PDB file of C-alpha atoms in Angstrom:
ATOM      1  CA  GLY A   1      -8.339  -7.746 -17.257  1.00 59.00           C
ATOM      2  CA  ALA A   2      -4.749  -7.004 -16.431  1.00 62.00           C
ATOM      3  CA  VAL A   3      -3.041  -9.623 -14.329  1.00 86.00           C
ATOM      4  CA  VAL A   4       0.040  -9.450 -12.160  1.00 91.00           C
ATOM      5  CA  SER A   5       1.619 -12.757 -11.224  1.00 92.00           C
ATOM      6  CA  GLN A   6       3.888 -13.106  -8.239  1.00 94.00           C
ATOM      7  CA  HIS A   7       6.060 -16.129  -7.507  1.00 95.00           C
ATOM      8  CA  PRO A   8       6.596 -17.939  -5.223  1.00 96.00           C
ATOM      9  CA  SER A   9       3.474 -17.607  -3.102  1.00 93.00           C
ATOM     10  CA  ARG A  10       5.225 -19.037  -0.106  1.00 95.00           C
ATOM     11  CA  VAL A  11       8.880 -19.623   0.756  1.00 97.00           C
ATOM     12  CA  ILE A  12      10.786 -20.762   3.801  1.00 97.00           C
ATOM     13  CA  CYS A  13      14.509 -20.120   3.964  1.00 96.00           C
ATOM     14  CA  LYS A  14      17.336 -20.364   6.434  1.00 97.00           C
ATOM     15  CA  SER A  15      18.892 -17.327   8.054  1.00 97.00           C
ATOM     16  CA  GLY A  16      21.748 -15.935   6.005  1.00 97.00           C
ATOM     17  CA  THR A  17      20.464 -17.130   2.664  1.00 97.00           C
ATOM     18  CA  SER A  18      18.947 -15.029  -0.103  1.00 97.00           C
ATOM     19  CA  VAL A  19      15.484 -15.290  -1.566  1.00 98.00           C
ATOM     20  CA  LYS A  20      14.255 -13.986  -4.906  1.00 98.00           C
ATOM     21  CA  ILE A  21      10.648 -13.009  -5.513  1.00 98.00           C
ATOM     22  CA  GLU A  22       9.368 -12.422  -9.026  1.00 97.00           C
ATOM     23  CA  CYS A  23       6.606 -10.106 -10.155  1.00 96.00           C
ATOM     24  CA  ARG A  24       5.324 -10.355 -13.714  1.00 95.00           C
ATOM     25  CA  SER A  25       2.777  -8.370 -15.630  1.00 91.00           C
ATOM     26  CA  LEU A  26       1.099 -10.975 -17.807  1.00 90.00           C
ATOM     27  CA  ASP A  27      -0.802  -9.020 -20.427  1.00 83.00           C
ATOM     28  CA  PHE A  28       0.567  -5.517 -20.244  1.00 83.00           C
ATOM     29  CA  GLN A  29       3.894  -3.742 -20.013  1.00 85.00           C
ATOM     30  CA  ALA A  30       4.902  -2.100 -16.773  1.00 85.00           C
ATOM     31  CA  THR A  31       7.774   0.367 -16.741  1.00 85.00           C
ATOM     32  CA  THR A  32       7.109   0.849 -13.067  1.00 88.00           C
ATOM     33  CA  MET A  33       6.290  -1.680 -10.378  1.00 91.00           C
ATOM     34  CA  PHE A  34       5.890  -1.256  -6.658  1.00 91.00           C
ATOM     35  CA  TRP A  35       6.997  -3.514  -3.837  1.00 95.00           C
ATOM     36  CA  TYR A  36       5.107  -3.511  -0.560  1.00 94.00           C
ATOM     37  CA  ARG A  37       5.677  -5.249   2.722  1.00 95.00           C
ATOM     38  CA  GLN A  38       2.882  -6.198   5.079  1.00 90.00           C
ATOM     39  CA  PHE A  39       3.367  -7.284   8.668  1.00 84.00           C
ATOM     40  CA  PRO A  40       0.685  -9.429  10.301  1.00 79.00           C
ATOM     41  CA  LYS A  41      -2.523  -7.516  10.837  1.00 75.00           C
ATOM     42  CA  GLN A  42      -0.985  -4.321   9.532  1.00 81.00           C
ATOM     43  CA  SER A  43      -1.243  -2.253   6.413  1.00 85.00           C
ATOM     44  CA  LEU A  44       0.902  -2.376   3.311  1.00 88.00           C
ATOM     45  CA  MET A  45       4.011  -0.282   3.509  1.00 91.00           C
ATOM     46  CA  LEU A  46       5.648   0.798   0.280  1.00 91.00           C
ATOM     47  CA  MET A  47       9.248  -0.371   0.186  1.00 94.00           C
ATOM     48  CA  ALA A  48      10.415   0.744  -3.215  1.00 94.00           C
ATOM     49  CA  THR A  49       9.495   1.704  -6.738  1.00 91.00           C
ATOM     50  CA  SER A  50      11.025  -0.483  -9.399  1.00 91.00           C
ATOM     51  CA  ASN A  51      11.872   1.280 -12.639  1.00 88.00           C
ATOM     52  CA  GLU A  52      12.609  -0.567 -15.870  1.00 88.00           C
ATOM     53  CA  GLY A  53      16.068   0.284 -17.131  1.00 86.00           C
ATOM     54  CA  SER A  54      17.107   2.326 -14.130  1.00 87.00           C
ATOM     55  CA  LYS A  55      17.703   2.072 -10.407  1.00 91.00           C
ATOM     56  CA  ALA A  56      14.899   1.468  -8.011  1.00 93.00           C
ATOM     57  CA  THR A  57      13.707   4.228  -5.735  1.00 92.00           C
ATOM     58  CA  TYR A  58      13.600   3.174  -2.085  1.00 95.00           C
ATOM     59  CA  GLU A  59      11.395   4.602   0.611  1.00 92.00           C
ATOM     60  CA  GLN A  60      12.976   6.072   3.675  1.00 92.00           C
ATOM     61  CA  GLY A  61      14.227   3.455   6.086  1.00 93.00           C
ATOM     62  CA  VAL A  62      14.396   0.629   3.557  1.00 95.00           C
ATOM     63  CA  GLU A  63      17.867  -0.856   3.141  1.00 95.00           C
ATOM     64  CA  LYS A  64      18.661  -0.928  -0.553  1.00 94.00           C
ATOM     65  CA  ASP A  65      21.548  -3.351  -0.077  1.00 95.00           C
ATOM     66  CA  LYS A  66      19.310  -5.785   1.705  1.00 96.00           C
ATOM     67  CA  PHE A  67      16.328  -5.587  -0.609  1.00 97.00           C
ATOM     68  CA  LEU A  68      17.755  -5.712  -4.106  1.00 97.00           C
ATOM     69  CA  ILE A  69      15.363  -4.802  -6.878  1.00 95.00           C
ATOM     70  CA  ASN A  70      15.941  -5.500 -10.540  1.00 93.00           C
ATOM     71  CA  HIS A  71      13.511  -4.487 -13.264  1.00 93.00           C
ATOM     72  CA  ALA A  72      15.016  -6.427 -16.146  1.00 87.00           C
ATOM     73  CA  SER A  73      12.229  -6.057 -18.663  1.00 92.00           C
ATOM     74  CA  LEU A  74       8.891  -4.385 -19.205  1.00 91.00           C
ATOM     75  CA  THR A  75       7.112  -7.367 -17.696  1.00 93.00           C
ATOM     76  CA  LEU A  76       9.380  -8.523 -14.881  1.00 95.00           C
ATOM     77  CA  SER A  77      10.616  -7.083 -11.616  1.00 96.00           C
ATOM     78  CA  THR A  78      12.429  -9.088  -8.961  1.00 97.00           C
ATOM     79  CA  LEU A  79      12.947  -8.463  -5.270  1.00 97.00           C
ATOM     80  CA  THR A  80      15.857 -10.300  -3.646  1.00 98.00           C
ATOM     81  CA  VAL A  81      16.027 -10.401   0.115  1.00 98.00           C
ATOM     82  CA  THR A  82      19.718 -10.844   0.835  1.00 97.00           C
ATOM     83  CA  SER A  83      21.202 -12.430   3.941  1.00 97.00           C
ATOM     84  CA  ALA A  84      17.725 -12.989   5.293  1.00 97.00           C
ATOM     85  CA  HIS A  85      17.014 -12.778   9.012  1.00 96.00           C
ATOM     86  CA  PRO A  86      13.938 -13.869  10.945  1.00 96.00           C
ATOM     87  CA  GLU A  87      12.825 -10.233  11.209  1.00 95.00           C
ATOM     88  CA  ASP A  88      12.546 -10.175   7.409  1.00 96.00           C
ATOM     89  CA  SER A  89       9.715 -12.664   7.662  1.00 95.00           C
ATOM     90  CA  SER A  90       6.710 -10.925   6.211  1.00 94.00           C
ATOM     91  CA  PHE A  91       4.189 -10.814   3.398  1.00 93.00           C
ATOM     92  CA  TYR A  92       5.604  -9.133   0.296  1.00 95.00           C
ATOM     93  CA  ILE A  93       3.280  -7.858  -2.440  1.00 94.00           C
ATOM     94  CA  CYS A  94       4.071  -6.289  -5.777  1.00 94.00           C
ATOM     95  CA  SER A  95       1.859  -4.124  -7.895  1.00 91.00           C
ATOM     96  CA  ALA A  96       1.987  -2.644 -11.353  1.00 88.00           C
ATOM     97  CA  PRO A  97       0.070   0.347 -12.658  1.00 80.00           C
ATOM     98  CA  VAL A  98      -1.738  -0.150 -15.922  1.00 69.00           C
ATOM     99  CA  LEU A  99      -0.395   2.691 -17.994  1.00 57.00           C
ATOM    100  CA  VAL A 100      -2.352   2.447 -21.207  1.00 46.00           C
ATOM    101  CA  GLY A 101      -5.490   4.369 -20.351  1.00 45.00           C
ATOM    102  CA  GLY A 102      -5.270   3.138 -16.802  1.00 53.00           C
ATOM    103  CA  THR A 103      -4.960   4.956 -13.530  1.00 58.00           C
ATOM    104  CA  GLU A 104      -5.022   2.038 -11.131  1.00 70.00           C
ATOM    105  CA  ALA A 105      -2.621  -0.624  -9.942  1.00 77.00           C
ATOM    106  CA  PHE A 106      -3.017  -4.361 -10.078  1.00 85.00           C
ATOM    107  CA  PHE A 107      -1.575  -6.482  -7.334  1.00 89.00           C
ATOM    108  CA  GLY A 108       0.195  -9.786  -7.293  1.00 91.00           C
ATOM    109  CA  GLN A 109      -1.001 -12.575  -5.025  1.00 90.00           C
ATOM    110  CA  GLY A 110       1.736 -11.897  -2.497  1.00 92.00           C
ATOM    111  CA  THR A 111       4.659 -13.947  -1.155  1.00 94.00           C
ATOM    112  CA  ARG A 112       4.767 -15.204   2.395  1.00 94.00           C
ATOM    113  CA  LEU A 113       8.421 -15.287   3.430  1.00 96.00           C
ATOM    114  CA  THR A 114       9.422 -17.154   6.551  1.00 96.00           C
ATOM    115  CA  VAL A 115      13.044 -17.046   7.650  1.00 97.00           C
ATOM    116  CA  VAL A 116      14.037 -19.737  10.143  1.00 96.00           C
TER     117      VAL A 116
ATOM    118  CA  ALA B   1       2.443  14.073   1.767  1.00 76.00           C
ATOM    119  CA  GLN B   2      -0.633  11.952   1.304  1.00 82.00           C
ATOM    120  CA  SER B   3      -2.086   9.882   4.125  1.00 89.00           C
ATOM    121  CA  VAL B   4      -5.095   7.731   4.839  1.00 93.00           C
ATOM    122  CA  THR B   5      -6.849   7.069   8.133  1.00 94.00           C
ATOM    123  CA  GLN B   6      -9.182   4.186   8.787  1.00 96.00           C
ATOM    124  CA  PRO B   7     -10.491   4.839  12.296  1.00 95.00           C
ATOM    125  CA  ASP B   8     -12.004   1.404  12.840  1.00 95.00           C
ATOM    126  CA  ILE B   9      -9.568  -1.456  13.287  1.00 93.00           C
ATOM    127  CA  HIS B  10     -12.284  -4.083  13.754  1.00 95.00           C
ATOM    128  CA  ILE B  11     -15.950  -4.093  12.855  1.00 97.00           C
ATOM    129  CA  THR B  12     -18.453  -6.873  13.467  1.00 97.00           C
ATOM    130  CA  VAL B  13     -21.826  -6.939  11.756  1.00 97.00           C
ATOM    131  CA  SER B  14     -24.573  -9.495  11.434  1.00 97.00           C
ATOM    132  CA  GLU B  15     -25.210 -11.092   8.087  1.00 97.00           C
ATOM    133  CA  GLY B  16     -27.835  -9.102   6.222  1.00 97.00           C
ATOM    134  CA  ALA B  17     -27.105  -5.913   8.113  1.00 98.00           C
ATOM    135  CA  SER B  18     -25.790  -2.795   6.460  1.00 98.00           C
ATOM    136  CA  LEU B  19     -22.126  -1.857   6.574  1.00 97.00           C
ATOM    137  CA  GLU B  20     -20.135   1.352   6.497  1.00 98.00           C
ATOM    138  CA  LEU B  21     -16.352   1.434   6.706  1.00 98.00           C
ATOM    139  CA  ARG B  22     -14.816   4.812   7.288  1.00 98.00           C
ATOM    140  CA  CYS B  23     -11.904   6.341   5.436  1.00 97.00           C
ATOM    141  CA  ASN B  24     -10.422   9.814   5.711  1.00 96.00           C
ATOM    142  CA  TYR B  25      -7.622  11.043   3.528  1.00 94.00           C
ATOM    143  CA  SER B  26      -5.149  13.876   3.338  1.00 90.00           C
ATOM    144  CA  TYR B  27      -3.918  14.947  -0.053  1.00 83.00           C
ATOM    145  CA  GLY B  28      -2.903  18.263  -1.544  1.00 73.00           C
ATOM    146  CA  ALA B  29      -4.729  17.929  -4.842  1.00 75.00           C
ATOM    147  CA  THR B  30      -7.697  16.074  -6.224  1.00 74.00           C
ATOM    148  CA  PRO B  31      -7.316  12.593  -4.796  1.00 82.00           C
ATOM    149  CA  TYR B  32      -7.489   9.284  -6.537  1.00 87.00           C
ATOM    150  CA  LEU B  33      -9.177   7.002  -4.026  1.00 91.00           C
ATOM    151  CA  PHE B  34      -9.482   3.248  -3.853  1.00 92.00           C
ATOM    152  CA  TRP B  35     -10.932   0.510  -1.725  1.00 95.00           C
ATOM    153  CA  TYR B  36      -9.292  -2.909  -1.751  1.00 94.00           C
ATOM    154  CA  VAL B  37     -10.264  -6.143  -0.052  1.00 94.00           C
ATOM    155  CA  GLN B  38      -7.793  -8.762   1.143  1.00 91.00           C
ATOM    156  CA  SER B  39      -8.627 -12.285   2.218  1.00 87.00           C
ATOM    157  CA  PRO B  40      -6.173 -14.030   4.578  1.00 81.00           C
ATOM    158  CA  GLY B  41      -2.853 -14.776   2.916  1.00 75.00           C
ATOM    159  CA  GLN B  42      -4.001 -13.321  -0.372  1.00 78.00           C
ATOM    160  CA  GLY B  43      -3.235 -10.312  -2.494  1.00 81.00           C
ATOM    161  CA  LEU B  44      -5.504  -7.334  -2.880  1.00 88.00           C
ATOM    162  CA  GLN B  45      -8.624  -7.113  -4.976  1.00 89.00           C
ATOM    163  CA  LEU B  46      -9.916  -3.763  -6.144  1.00 89.00           C
ATOM    164  CA  LEU B  47     -13.484  -3.091  -5.032  1.00 94.00           C
ATOM    165  CA  LEU B  48     -13.931   0.365  -6.485  1.00 93.00           C
ATOM    166  CA  LYS B  49     -12.150   3.581  -7.298  1.00 90.00           C
ATOM    167  CA  TYR B  50     -12.834   7.293  -7.574  1.00 90.00           C
ATOM    168  CA  PHE B  51     -11.006   9.623  -9.914  1.00 84.00           C
ATOM    169  CA  SER B  52     -13.521  12.295 -10.841  1.00 83.00           C
ATOM    170  CA  GLY B  53     -17.163  12.835 -11.744  1.00 86.00           C
ATOM    171  CA  ASP B  54     -20.020  11.318  -9.809  1.00 89.00           C
ATOM    172  CA  THR B  55     -19.114  11.253  -6.143  1.00 92.00           C
ATOM    173  CA  LEU B  56     -21.063   8.051  -5.530  1.00 96.00           C
ATOM    174  CA  VAL B  57     -19.077   5.178  -6.951  1.00 95.00           C
ATOM    175  CA  GLN B  58     -20.378   1.680  -7.538  1.00 96.00           C
ATOM    176  CA  GLY B  59     -18.054  -1.266  -7.219  1.00 95.00           C
ATOM    177  CA  ILE B  60     -18.041  -5.021  -7.332  1.00 93.00           C
ATOM    178  CA  LYS B  61     -19.817  -7.346  -4.917  1.00 94.00           C
ATOM    179  CA  GLY B  62     -22.519  -4.770  -4.196  1.00 96.00           C
ATOM    180  CA  PHE B  63     -20.191  -2.220  -2.587  1.00 97.00           C
ATOM    181  CA  GLU B  64     -20.365   1.508  -3.097  1.00 97.00           C
ATOM    182  CA  ALA B  65     -18.432   4.482  -1.775  1.00 98.00           C
ATOM    183  CA  GLU B  66     -19.127   8.174  -1.585  1.00 96.00           C
ATOM    184  CA  PHE B  67     -16.474  10.835  -2.006  1.00 95.00           C
ATOM    185  CA  LYS B  68     -17.091  13.858   0.201  1.00 94.00           C
ATOM    186  CA  ARG B  69     -14.528  16.541  -0.419  1.00 92.00           C
ATOM    187  CA  SER B  70     -15.744  18.745   2.433  1.00 92.00           C
ATOM    188  CA  GLN B  71     -15.155  15.929   4.899  1.00 94.00           C
ATOM    189  CA  SER B  72     -12.084  14.452   3.193  1.00 94.00           C
ATOM    190  CA  SER B  73     -13.828  11.123   3.356  1.00 96.00           C
ATOM    191  CA  PHE B  74     -14.406   8.142   1.126  1.00 97.00           C
ATOM    192  CA  ASN B  75     -16.538   5.741   3.147  1.00 98.00           C
ATOM    193  CA  LEU B  76     -17.364   2.284   1.867  1.00 98.00           C
ATOM    194  CA  ARG B  77     -20.920   0.982   2.183  1.00 98.00           C
ATOM    195  CA  LYS B  78     -22.900  -2.130   1.507  1.00 98.00           C
ATOM    196  CA  PRO B  79     -26.649  -2.387   2.182  1.00 97.00           C
ATOM    197  CA  SER B  80     -26.656  -6.075   3.107  1.00 97.00           C
ATOM    198  CA  VAL B  81     -23.531  -7.911   4.188  1.00 98.00           C
ATOM    199  CA  HIS B  82     -22.894 -11.543   3.283  1.00 96.00           C
ATOM    200  CA  TRP B  83     -20.793 -13.951   5.347  1.00 95.00           C
ATOM    201  CA  SER B  84     -18.296 -14.101   2.467  1.00 94.00           C
ATOM    202  CA  ASP B  85     -17.574 -10.393   2.920  1.00 96.00           C
ATOM    203  CA  ALA B  86     -15.516 -11.127   6.027  1.00 96.00           C
ATOM    204  CA  ALA B  87     -12.014  -9.897   5.167  1.00 96.00           C
ATOM    205  CA  GLU B  88      -9.611  -7.013   5.607  1.00 94.00           C
ATOM    206  CA  TYR B  89     -10.515  -3.798   3.826  1.00 96.00           C
ATOM    207  CA  PHE B  90      -8.000  -1.162   2.845  1.00 95.00           C
ATOM    208  CA  CYS B  91      -8.614   2.365   1.727  1.00 96.00           C
ATOM    209  CA  ALA B  92      -5.884   3.944  -0.378  1.00 92.00           C
ATOM    210  CA  VAL B  93      -5.073   7.292  -1.925  1.00 90.00           C
ATOM    211  CA  GLY B  94      -3.023   7.491  -5.074  1.00 83.00           C
ATOM    212  CA  ALA B  95      -0.542   9.996  -6.383  1.00 73.00           C
ATOM    213  CA  MET B  96      -0.489  10.113 -10.137  1.00 67.00           C
ATOM    214  CA  LEU B  97       2.745   9.209 -11.849  1.00 62.00           C
ATOM    215  CA  THR B  98       4.028  10.876 -14.952  1.00 61.00           C
ATOM    216  CA  GLY B  99       2.823   8.667 -17.765  1.00 55.00           C
ATOM    217  CA  GLY B 100      -0.029   7.184 -15.809  1.00 53.00           C
ATOM    218  CA  GLY B 101      -0.499   4.847 -12.905  1.00 58.00           C
ATOM    219  CA  ASN B 102      -0.698   5.514  -9.218  1.00 65.00           C
ATOM    220  CA  LYS B 103       1.657   5.305  -6.259  1.00 75.00           C
ATOM    221  CA  LEU B 104      -0.625   4.209  -3.462  1.00 84.00           C
ATOM    222  CA  THR B 105      -0.646   5.015   0.231  1.00 87.00           C
ATOM    223  CA  PHE B 106      -2.758   2.653   2.278  1.00 91.00           C
ATOM    224  CA  GLY B 107      -4.710   3.044   5.453  1.00 93.00           C
ATOM    225  CA  THR B 108      -4.153   0.622   8.312  1.00 91.00           C
ATOM    226  CA  GLY B 109      -7.111  -1.483   7.294  1.00 93.00           C
ATOM    227  CA  THR B 110     -10.391  -2.529   8.870  1.00 96.00           C
ATOM    228  CA  GLN B 111     -10.986  -6.151   9.744  1.00 95.00           C
ATOM    229  CA  LEU B 112     -14.597  -7.074   9.048  1.00 97.00           C
ATOM    230  CA  LYS B 113     -16.188  -9.959  10.894  1.00 97.00           C
ATOM    231  CA  VAL B 114     -19.623 -11.184   9.894  1.00 97.00           C
ATOM    232  CA  GLU B 115     -21.799 -12.970  12.410  1.00 96.00           C
ATOM    233  CA  LEU B 116     -24.228 -15.523  11.086  1.00 91.00           C
TER     234      LEU B 116
END
């Protein structure tokens, strides 16, 4: 079945630094990918829709300059958390819809970001 | 706008007992409905999905869900729970994208605890 790979699974960074998270579709092409954020014991909140070849679409309240999204190819989307602060610590998950005959999304394994 | 409500934040059942997790949705058209399971620190695994047709949907791991349009519900059931079923369960409703794929809105999740 379709697989979405997310890397790294866990990262610790210092305040003020930037962190890049990668999301790859391994056996299918994804013109669209989604980035979610999940706080402890809470649901997934959609942050933005990543679009290959064009700008990402951000949900209301999400700072586009802080959470930079680049969808460089049909199999790769990256989320960069810039100038990270402790409040950015969270679990970030990407997903990609399977377009060819598919109507569901596959999820990456998630990235646990801790900003110290 | 679409929304999902999972009324039960925590549920505890004994191993071998039956299980029902509730999910109510709000969506303007025919909904695409999903149940996902998440183990601690992990991504999401799709249990089952409903798009159309038979309102009783069978999924993996012995789970099933029934779509009831009149009640705007999509409750998840399992006749006999196993200790390994302890996890967080998310109900989601999807909005179809042009070209396929879904943009998902998640409920707040239900934490399932299984007593041995």
